[in-house]
Amino acid sequence: MKKKPPFILHLLFTIYAWIVGLFFLFYFFFIGFPLSILRGYNNNYPLLRKLIQVFAFFFSPIRISYHPDFDPKAPYLLVQNHVNILDAFLAAKISPNAICGIMHKWQFSIPVYGWLMSMSKGIPVDPKRIDNFERMSQIAAQRKDEGYSIISFPEGGRSLNGSLKPFKKGIFLTAQKSGYPIVPIATKGNFYINRKGSYMMWPHPIEVQVGKPRIIPQDLTRAEFEKFIADIRNEMDAFIQNHE
């Protein structure tokens, strides 16, 4: 159990962090967004990634370990544990290749945020559509052909205690159908920077393990498919639990 920082210092750092974060969003929307329209998101991604590294983590050193088989230029479907609102920024720090996200359709209607997700080639999820899975897989295959990696959070929501939640199967089915290699990304330490239900921020070191890329064979039985998911989850969980 981590000791809580003094409240006044915690509050002051939180105010500072949000001011810096708002400055970053201002730059992203008024400069990064127009540049992405003019030059294309893929071409503008290296600049955006550098800005994220400067602003997003507020004195929190990040140590990333990449599997030798990981190709920084290849498109992957990245599966990452989810603990706070900074996880997507962390994914951009991790992935040298331009990334897009998979998110609920309603999120594209949020002012500013929705526009940014559309600009970055986000893939909408609409559970009300009968053809939702087929449509997701088709768009994912298109993103793969365009050279984008996809960031996903297979838990389906943020963890309340930093531990790994059960995985949902949808993203793995999408990877199988679209031909994306799966890359597990396990992160540790970002839970102490911010957590679900709180706006407070505090610096903390982050450790990241980027795993071996894996293709999901098309001919897996149901049991083999579930074992594939379980193996990915167990690998991520082992890293998280061993770095408490």
mmCIF file of C-alpha atoms in Angstrom:
data_model
loop_
_atom_site.group_PDB
_atom_site.id
_atom_site.type_symbol
_atom_site.label_atom_id
_atom_site.label_comp_id
_atom_site.label_asym_id
_atom_site.label_seq_id
_atom_site.Cartn_x
_atom_site.Cartn_y
_atom_site.Cartn_z
ATOM 1 C CA MET A 1 0.000 0.000 0.000
ATOM 2 C CA LYS A 2 1.497 3.309 -1.070
ATOM 3 C CA LYS A 3 1.609 6.122 1.457
ATOM 4 C CA LYS A 4 -0.612 9.052 0.490
ATOM 5 C CA PRO A 5 1.195 12.351 -0.209
ATOM 6 C CA PRO A 6 0.437 15.394 1.975
ATOM 7 C CA PHE A 7 -2.915 16.813 0.886
ATOM 8 C CA ILE A 8 -1.665 20.343 0.126
ATOM 9 C CA LEU A 9 1.203 19.067 -2.037
ATOM 10 C CA HIS A 10 -1.172 16.625 -3.700
ATOM 11 C CA LEU A 11 -3.634 19.416 -4.467
ATOM 12 C CA LEU A 12 -0.966 21.814 -5.756
ATOM 13 C CA PHE A 13 0.530 19.167 -8.014
ATOM 14 C CA THR A 14 -2.935 18.266 -9.296
ATOM 15 C CA ILE A 15 -3.632 21.904 -10.202
ATOM 16 C CA TYR A 16 -0.276 22.119 -11.960
ATOM 17 C CA ALA A 17 -0.890 18.848 -13.837
ATOM 18 C CA TRP A 18 -4.314 19.924 -15.088
ATOM 19 C CA ILE A 19 -3.001 23.323 -16.213
ATOM 20 C CA VAL A 20 -0.245 21.597 -18.186
ATOM 21 C CA GLY A 21 -2.760 19.085 -19.542
ATOM 22 C CA LEU A 22 -5.116 21.825 -20.691
ATOM 23 C CA PHE A 23 -2.205 23.611 -22.359
ATOM 24 C CA PHE A 24 -1.410 20.401 -24.216
ATOM 25 C CA LEU A 25 -5.041 20.011 -25.336
ATOM 26 C CA PHE A 26 -5.064 23.645 -26.462
ATOM 27 C CA TYR A 27 -1.954 23.045 -28.564
ATOM 28 C CA PHE A 28 -3.301 19.745 -29.885
ATOM 29 C CA PHE A 29 -6.621 21.230 -30.947
ATOM 30 C CA PHE A 30 -5.475 24.551 -32.398
ATOM 31 C CA ILE A 31 -2.119 23.468 -33.864
ATOM 32 C CA GLY A 32 -1.907 19.668 -33.953
ATOM 33 C CA PHE A 33 -5.429 19.223 -35.325
ATOM 34 C CA PRO A 34 -4.964 21.613 -38.302
ATOM 35 C CA LEU A 35 -1.533 20.110 -39.015
ATOM 36 C CA SER A 36 -3.054 16.643 -39.038
ATOM 37 C CA ILE A 37 -5.656 17.792 -41.559
ATOM 38 C CA LEU A 38 -2.992 19.354 -43.786
ATOM 39 C CA ARG A 39 -0.260 16.725 -43.450
ATOM 40 C CA GLY A 40 -2.282 13.685 -42.405
ATOM 41 C CA TYR A 41 -2.459 12.118 -38.946
ATOM 42 C CA ASN A 42 0.109 9.449 -39.785
ATOM 43 C CA ASN A 43 2.690 12.047 -40.876
ATOM 44 C CA ASN A 44 1.951 14.259 -37.872
ATOM 45 C CA TYR A 45 2.087 11.431 -35.307
ATOM 46 C CA PRO A 46 5.843 11.690 -34.511
ATOM 47 C CA LEU A 47 5.390 15.351 -33.486
ATOM 48 C CA LEU A 48 2.298 14.600 -31.413
ATOM 49 C CA ARG A 49 4.113 11.708 -29.748
ATOM 50 C CA LYS A 50 6.995 13.969 -28.702
ATOM 51 C CA LEU A 51 4.571 16.477 -27.196
ATOM 52 C CA ILE A 52 2.821 13.713 -25.289
ATOM 53 C CA GLN A 53 6.145 12.614 -23.840
ATOM 54 C CA VAL A 54 6.839 16.155 -22.637
ATOM 55 C CA PHE A 55 3.456 16.963 -21.119
ATOM 56 C CA ALA A 56 1.533 13.838 -20.243
ATOM 57 C CA PHE A 57 3.410 12.241 -17.382
ATOM 58 C CA PHE A 58 4.422 15.058 -15.068
ATOM 59 C CA PHE A 59 7.830 14.019 -13.733
ATOM 60 C CA SER A 60 6.964 10.309 -13.864
ATOM 61 C CA PRO A 61 9.884 8.366 -15.408
ATOM 62 C CA ILE A 62 8.827 5.592 -17.784
ATOM 63 C CA ARG A 63 10.849 2.413 -18.318
ATOM 64 C CA ILE A 64 9.764 0.326 -21.317
ATOM 65 C CA SER A 65 10.968 -3.191 -22.115
ATOM 66 C CA TYR A 66 10.269 -4.374 -25.689
ATOM 67 C CA HIS A 67 10.233 -8.017 -26.774
ATOM 68 C CA PRO A 68 12.960 -8.647 -29.408
ATOM 69 C CA ASP A 69 10.287 -9.627 -31.965
ATOM 70 C CA PHE A 70 8.487 -6.285 -31.664
ATOM 71 C CA ASP A 71 8.852 -4.259 -34.884
ATOM 72 C CA PRO A 72 8.439 -0.504 -34.195
ATOM 73 C CA LYS A 73 7.265 0.100 -37.773
ATOM 74 C CA ALA A 74 4.695 -2.709 -37.974
ATOM 75 C CA PRO A 75 0.948 -2.318 -37.351
ATOM 76 C CA TYR A 76 -0.260 -4.231 -34.288
ATOM 77 C CA LEU A 77 -3.382 -4.573 -32.212
ATOM 78 C CA LEU A 78 -2.121 -3.524 -28.790
ATOM 79 C CA VAL A 79 -3.936 -4.877 -25.730
ATOM 80 C CA GLN A 80 -3.131 -2.825 -22.625
ATOM 81 C CA ASN A 81 -4.394 -2.880 -19.052
ATOM 82 C CA HIS A 82 -6.543 0.130 -18.171
ATOM 83 C CA VAL A 83 -6.278 2.078 -14.910
ATOM 84 C CA ASN A 84 -6.685 5.813 -15.608
ATOM 85 C CA ILE A 85 -7.350 8.630 -18.070
ATOM 86 C CA LEU A 86 -3.671 8.816 -19.096
ATOM 87 C CA ASP A 87 -3.496 5.287 -20.526
ATOM 88 C CA ALA A 88 -4.078 6.349 -24.127
ATOM 89 C CA PHE A 89 -1.247 8.893 -23.806
ATOM 90 C CA LEU A 90 0.964 6.155 -22.387
ATOM 91 C CA ALA A 91 0.110 3.981 -25.399
ATOM 92 C CA ALA A 92 1.307 6.768 -27.704
ATOM 93 C CA LYS A 93 4.553 6.927 -25.744
ATOM 94 C CA ILE A 94 4.949 3.144 -26.125
ATOM 95 C CA SER A 95 4.050 2.780 -29.811
ATOM 96 C CA PRO A 96 6.429 4.354 -32.371
ATOM 97 C CA ASN A 97 3.861 3.485 -35.046
ATOM 98 C CA ALA A 98 0.775 5.724 -35.344
ATOM 99 C CA ILE A 99 -2.128 4.415 -33.262
ATOM 100 C CA CYS A 100 -5.889 4.708 -33.348
ATOM 101 C CA GLY A 101 -8.400 3.615 -30.737
ATOM 102 C CA ILE A 102 -11.543 1.504 -30.479
ATOM 103 C CA MET A 103 -14.279 3.242 -28.480
ATOM 104 C CA HIS A 104 -18.041 3.486 -28.028
ATOM 105 C CA LYS A 105 -19.857 5.394 -30.760
ATOM 106 C CA TRP A 106 -21.256 7.986 -28.315
ATOM 107 C CA GLN A 107 -17.723 9.117 -27.432
ATOM 108 C CA PHE A 108 -17.338 10.532 -30.938
ATOM 109 C CA SER A 109 -20.094 13.038 -30.074
ATOM 110 C CA ILE A 110 -18.147 14.575 -27.171
ATOM 111 C CA PRO A 111 -16.990 18.103 -28.129
ATOM 112 C CA VAL A 112 -13.252 18.334 -28.857
ATOM 113 C CA TYR A 113 -12.538 14.768 -27.653
ATOM 114 C CA GLY A 114 -14.787 13.232 -30.300
ATOM 115 C CA TRP A 115 -13.213 15.351 -33.025
ATOM 116 C CA LEU A 116 -9.756 14.259 -31.915
ATOM 117 C CA MET A 117 -10.791 10.599 -31.988
ATOM 118 C CA SER A 118 -12.189 11.001 -35.500
ATOM 119 C CA MET A 119 -9.035 12.787 -36.648
ATOM 120 C CA SER A 120 -6.895 9.951 -35.266
ATOM 121 C CA LYS A 121 -8.862 7.306 -37.219
ATOM 122 C CA GLY A 122 -10.758 5.953 -34.202
ATOM 123 C CA ILE A 123 -13.005 2.911 -34.702
ATOM 124 C CA PRO A 124 -16.573 3.267 -33.334
ATOM 125 C CA VAL A 125 -18.264 0.451 -31.415
ATOM 126 C CA ASP A 126 -22.065 0.363 -31.618
ATOM 127 C CA PRO A 127 -23.460 -2.625 -29.664
ATOM 128 C CA LYS A 128 -26.984 -1.792 -30.892
ATOM 129 C CA ARG A 129 -26.048 -2.632 -34.479
ATOM 130 C CA ILE A 130 -26.581 -6.236 -35.537
ATOM 131 C CA ASP A 131 -23.523 -6.004 -37.787
ATOM 132 C CA ASN A 132 -21.365 -4.273 -35.141
ATOM 133 C CA PHE A 133 -18.656 -6.957 -35.022
ATOM 134 C CA GLU A 134 -18.463 -7.329 -38.807
ATOM 135 C CA ARG A 135 -18.235 -3.566 -39.227
ATOM 136 C CA MET A 136 -15.512 -3.257 -36.571
ATOM 137 C CA SER A 137 -13.494 -6.017 -38.212
ATOM 138 C CA GLN A 138 -13.810 -4.425 -41.653
ATOM 139 C CA ILE A 139 -12.650 -1.036 -40.382
ATOM 140 C CA ALA A 140 -9.819 -2.696 -38.426
ATOM 141 C CA ALA A 141 -8.650 -4.492 -41.584
ATOM 142 C CA GLN A 142 -8.700 -1.139 -43.379
ATOM 143 C CA ARG A 143 -6.607 0.471 -40.608
ATOM 144 C CA LYS A 144 -4.130 -2.401 -40.882
ATOM 145 C CA ASP A 145 -3.795 -1.813 -44.634
ATOM 146 C CA GLU A 146 -3.240 1.889 -43.908
ATOM 147 C CA GLY A 147 -0.408 0.985 -41.521
ATOM 148 C CA TYR A 148 -2.018 2.006 -38.206
ATOM 149 C CA SER A 149 -1.713 0.183 -34.910
ATOM 150 C CA ILE A 150 -4.835 -0.091 -32.763
ATOM 151 C CA ILE A 151 -4.834 0.476 -29.002
ATOM 152 C CA SER A 152 -7.453 -1.442 -27.044
ATOM 153 C CA PHE A 153 -8.269 -2.080 -23.404
ATOM 154 C CA PRO A 154 -9.686 -5.631 -23.253
ATOM 155 C CA GLU A 155 -10.927 -5.252 -19.666
ATOM 156 C CA GLY A 156 -13.673 -2.982 -21.021
ATOM 157 C CA GLY A 157 -13.114 -0.328 -18.339
ATOM 158 C CA ARG A 158 -10.666 1.038 -15.800
ATOM 159 C CA SER A 159 -9.561 -1.075 -12.857
ATOM 160 C CA LEU A 160 -10.597 0.192 -9.430
ATOM 161 C CA ASN A 161 -7.559 -1.223 -7.613
ATOM 162 C CA GLY A 162 -4.835 -1.555 -10.251
ATOM 163 C CA SER A 163 -5.328 -5.315 -10.640
ATOM 164 C CA LEU A 164 -6.178 -6.875 -13.984
ATOM 165 C CA LYS A 165 -9.886 -7.449 -14.644
ATOM 166 C CA PRO A 166 -11.287 -10.293 -16.802
ATOM 167 C CA PHE A 167 -10.827 -9.819 -20.548
ATOM 168 C CA LYS A 168 -13.653 -9.460 -23.041
ATOM 169 C CA LYS A 169 -13.367 -11.555 -26.211
ATOM 170 C CA GLY A 170 -14.493 -9.001 -28.806
ATOM 171 C CA ILE A 171 -11.143 -7.363 -29.452
ATOM 172 C CA PHE A 172 -9.468 -10.758 -29.910
ATOM 173 C CA LEU A 173 -12.155 -11.825 -32.395
ATOM 174 C CA THR A 174 -11.556 -8.563 -34.257
ATOM 175 C CA ALA A 175 -7.805 -9.253 -34.355
ATOM 176 C CA GLN A 176 -8.401 -12.778 -35.613
ATOM 177 C CA LYS A 177 -10.777 -11.713 -38.380
ATOM 178 C CA SER A 178 -8.750 -8.666 -39.506
ATOM 179 C CA GLY A 179 -5.361 -10.408 -39.377
ATOM 180 C CA TYR A 180 -3.806 -8.042 -36.823
ATOM 181 C CA PRO A 181 -0.991 -9.482 -34.678
ATOM 182 C CA ILE A 182 -1.811 -9.119 -30.975
ATOM 183 C CA VAL A 183 0.798 -7.444 -28.740
ATOM 184 C CA PRO A 184 0.208 -7.541 -24.953
ATOM 185 C CA ILE A 185 1.230 -4.390 -23.076
ATOM 186 C CA ALA A 186 1.391 -4.608 -19.287
ATOM 187 C CA THR A 187 1.858 -1.391 -17.318
ATOM 188 C CA LYS A 188 2.596 -0.803 -13.659
ATOM 189 C CA GLY A 189 2.782 2.376 -11.581
ATOM 190 C CA ASN A 190 0.350 4.551 -13.550
ATOM 191 C CA PHE A 191 -2.416 3.603 -11.110
ATOM 192 C CA TYR A 192 -0.631 5.735 -8.485
ATOM 193 C CA ILE A 193 -0.577 8.786 -10.768
ATOM 194 C CA ASN A 194 -4.352 8.865 -11.135
ATOM 195 C CA ARG A 195 -7.210 6.427 -10.628
ATOM 196 C CA LYS A 196 -10.834 6.018 -11.612
ATOM 197 C CA GLY A 197 -13.210 8.337 -9.740
ATOM 198 C CA SER A 198 -10.521 10.893 -8.862
ATOM 199 C CA TYR A 199 -9.177 14.021 -10.539
ATOM 200 C CA MET A 200 -6.104 14.069 -8.295
ATOM 201 C CA MET A 201 -2.635 13.554 -9.823
ATOM 202 C CA TRP A 202 0.708 12.583 -8.293
ATOM 203 C CA PRO A 203 4.009 11.579 -9.965
ATOM 204 C CA HIS A 204 5.090 7.946 -9.860
ATOM 205 C CA PRO A 205 7.523 5.805 -11.916
ATOM 206 C CA ILE A 206 5.919 3.659 -14.624
ATOM 207 C CA GLU A 207 7.141 0.276 -15.832
ATOM 208 C CA VAL A 208 5.971 -1.200 -19.142
ATOM 209 C CA GLN A 209 6.429 -4.636 -20.675
ATOM 210 C CA VAL A 210 5.721 -4.924 -24.412
ATOM 211 C CA GLY A 211 5.243 -8.600 -25.224
ATOM 212 C CA LYS A 212 5.792 -10.877 -28.196
ATOM 213 C CA PRO A 213 3.543 -10.254 -31.239
ATOM 214 C CA ARG A 214 1.153 -13.155 -31.833
ATOM 215 C CA ILE A 215 -1.122 -13.984 -34.755
ATOM 216 C CA ILE A 216 -4.408 -15.656 -33.793
ATOM 217 C CA PRO A 217 -4.865 -18.653 -36.120
ATOM 218 C CA GLN A 218 -8.163 -18.790 -37.990
ATOM 219 C CA ASP A 219 -8.780 -22.473 -37.242
ATOM 220 C CA LEU A 220 -8.696 -22.397 -33.434
ATOM 221 C CA THR A 221 -11.346 -24.315 -31.550
ATOM 222 C CA ARG A 222 -13.350 -22.423 -28.933
ATOM 223 C CA ALA A 223 -11.232 -23.943 -26.162
ATOM 224 C CA GLU A 224 -7.993 -23.034 -27.952
ATOM 225 C CA PHE A 225 -9.231 -19.492 -28.550
ATOM 226 C CA GLU A 226 -10.092 -19.050 -24.868
ATOM 227 C CA LYS A 227 -6.685 -20.453 -23.906
ATOM 228 C CA PHE A 228 -5.010 -17.921 -26.229
ATOM 229 C CA ILE A 229 -6.767 -15.092 -24.386
ATOM 230 C CA ALA A 230 -5.976 -16.623 -20.989
ATOM 231 C CA ASP A 231 -2.283 -16.945 -21.874
ATOM 232 C CA ILE A 232 -2.133 -13.264 -22.873
ATOM 233 C CA ARG A 233 -3.871 -12.208 -19.676
ATOM 234 C CA ASN A 234 -1.697 -14.438 -17.468
ATOM 235 C CA GLU A 235 1.471 -13.011 -19.029
ATOM 236 C CA MET A 236 0.321 -9.453 -18.350
ATOM 237 C CA ASP A 237 -0.891 -10.291 -14.846
ATOM 238 C CA ALA A 238 2.425 -11.926 -13.923
ATOM 239 C CA PHE A 239 4.287 -8.725 -14.812
ATOM 240 C CA ILE A 240 1.848 -6.529 -12.901
ATOM 241 C CA GLN A 241 1.851 -8.707 -9.780
ATOM 242 C CA ASN A 242 5.645 -9.135 -9.754
ATOM 243 C CA HIS A 243 6.224 -5.383 -9.804
ATOM 244 C CA GLU A 244 4.130 -4.365 -6.834
#
